[in-house]
Amino acid sequence: MANVLILDDEEVYRTYISDWLAREGHEVRSTSNRQEAALVAKSFRPDLLIVDFLLKDEYYGLQVAEAMRKLAPELRIIVITGYPSENLRRDALDARVFKVIEKPFHMVDLADAVRDAVSLHTEPGPRA
């Protein structure tokens, strides 16, 4: 299974996603802000980042994802958002995001996206 880092400022989503993915056999860490995510990523070395698009610390999830990808080019990224738009999807494609998932979502859909993302053996391509 994979190391999954979740970055979402909403505790309910962090807990729900973390618990579900841990039951699926993934090693999971979750954080509520970009600074903590950067610290966790250094020691945890995630295979997959699940990041909320709009964070309370005024950063966009894509900014965080791009910064983390510079440290780990093979990092796969799933963006979750309550604010879907064509601009977001276009920016996600440019950032090589594996998938954009709209909130609220069914956990089965996110789990399927996680399974697809971690099963890749090559560098991720855009599938927003």
Coordinates of C-alpha atoms in Angstrom, one line a residue:
M1 CA 0.0 0.0 0.0
A2 CA 1.0 3.7 -0.1
N3 CA 2.0 6.5 2.2
V4 CA -0.8 9.1 1.9
L5 CA -0.6 12.6 3.2
I6 CA -3.9 14.5 3.7
L7 CA -3.9 18.3 3.9
D8 CA -7.3 19.8 4.6
D9 CA -8.2 22.5 7.1
E10 CA -11.5 20.8 7.8
E11 CA -11.1 18.3 10.6
V12 CA -14.1 16.3 9.6
Y13 CA -12.7 15.6 6.1
R14 CA -9.2 14.8 7.5
T15 CA -10.6 12.3 10.0
Y16 CA -13.0 10.7 7.6
I17 CA -10.5 10.2 4.8
S18 CA -7.7 9.1 7.2
D19 CA -9.8 6.5 8.9
W20 CA -11.1 5.1 5.6
L21 CA -7.7 4.9 3.9
A22 CA -6.1 3.4 7.0
R23 CA -8.7 0.6 7.0
E24 CA -7.8 0.0 3.3
G25 CA -4.2 -0.6 4.4
H26 CA -2.6 2.7 3.6
E27 CA -0.2 4.5 6.0
V28 CA -1.8 7.8 6.5
R29 CA -0.8 11.2 8.0
S30 CA -3.0 14.2 8.0
T31 CA -2.3 17.9 8.6
S32 CA -4.4 21.1 8.7
N33 CA -1.9 23.6 7.3
R34 CA 0.9 23.9 4.7
Q35 CA 3.8 24.3 7.3
E36 CA 2.9 21.1 9.1
A37 CA 2.4 19.3 5.8
A38 CA 5.9 20.2 4.7
L39 CA 7.4 19.0 8.0
V40 CA 5.5 15.7 7.9
A41 CA 6.4 15.1 4.2
K42 CA 10.1 15.3 5.0
S43 CA 10.1 12.3 7.3
F44 CA 7.0 10.5 6.0
R45 CA 7.8 10.7 2.3
P46 CA 4.3 10.4 0.9
D47 CA 3.5 8.6 -2.4
L48 CA 0.2 10.5 -2.6
L49 CA -0.9 13.9 -1.5
I50 CA -4.7 14.6 -1.0
V51 CA -5.0 18.3 -0.7
D52 CA -8.0 20.6 -0.3
F53 CA -8.0 23.3 -3.0
L54 CA -8.8 26.3 -0.7
L55 CA -7.0 26.4 2.6
K56 CA -7.7 28.8 5.5
D57 CA -4.1 30.0 5.6
E58 CA -4.8 31.7 2.3
Y59 CA -2.9 29.2 0.3
Y60 CA -4.3 27.2 -2.6
G61 CA -3.8 23.5 -2.5
L62 CA -2.2 23.7 -5.9
Q63 CA 0.5 26.0 -4.6
V64 CA 1.3 23.5 -1.8
A65 CA 1.2 20.6 -4.2
E66 CA 3.6 22.3 -6.6
A67 CA 6.0 23.1 -3.8
M68 CA 5.9 19.5 -2.6
R69 CA 6.3 18.1 -6.1
K70 CA 9.6 20.1 -6.4
L71 CA 10.9 18.0 -3.4
A72 CA 9.4 14.7 -4.7
P73 CA 8.8 14.8 -8.5
E74 CA 7.0 11.4 -8.5
L75 CA 4.4 12.6 -5.9
R76 CA 0.9 11.9 -7.1
I77 CA -1.7 14.5 -6.2
I78 CA -5.5 14.4 -5.7
V79 CA -7.2 17.7 -5.2
I80 CA -10.5 17.8 -3.3
T81 CA -12.6 21.0 -3.5
G82 CA -16.0 22.5 -2.7
Y83 CA -15.3 25.1 -5.4
P84 CA -15.0 23.3 -8.7
S85 CA -14.4 25.4 -11.8
E86 CA -13.0 25.1 -15.3
N87 CA -10.1 27.3 -14.2
L88 CA -9.3 24.9 -11.4
R89 CA -9.4 21.9 -13.7
R90 CA -7.1 23.7 -16.2
D91 CA -4.7 24.7 -13.5
A92 CA -4.8 21.1 -12.1
L93 CA -3.9 19.8 -15.5
D94 CA -0.9 22.2 -15.7
A95 CA 0.2 21.1 -12.3
R96 CA 0.0 17.4 -13.3
V97 CA -2.7 16.6 -10.7
F98 CA -3.9 13.1 -11.0
K99 CA -7.6 13.9 -10.2
V100 CA -9.9 16.6 -9.0
I101 CA -12.8 15.4 -6.8
E102 CA -15.7 17.7 -5.8
K103 CA -16.9 18.0 -2.2
P104 CA -19.1 16.5 -1.0
F105 CA -18.0 13.2 -2.4
H106 CA -18.6 9.5 -1.8
M107 CA -15.7 7.9 -0.1
V108 CA -15.8 5.0 -2.5
D109 CA -15.0 7.5 -5.3
L110 CA -12.0 8.9 -3.5
A111 CA -10.8 5.4 -2.5
D112 CA -11.0 4.4 -6.2
A113 CA -9.0 7.4 -7.2
V114 CA -6.4 6.7 -4.5
R115 CA -6.2 3.1 -5.7
D116 CA -5.7 4.2 -9.3
A117 CA -3.1 6.8 -8.4
V118 CA -1.0 4.5 -6.3
S119 CA -1.2 1.7 -8.8
L120 CA 0.7 3.7 -11.4
H121 CA 4.3 2.7 -11.9
T122 CA 5.2 5.6 -14.1
E123 CA 5.2 9.3 -13.5
P124 CA 1.6 10.6 -13.1
G125 CA -0.1 12.3 -15.9
P126 CA -3.0 14.7 -15.7
R127 CA -6.5 13.3 -15.2
A128 CA -8.4 16.2 -13.8

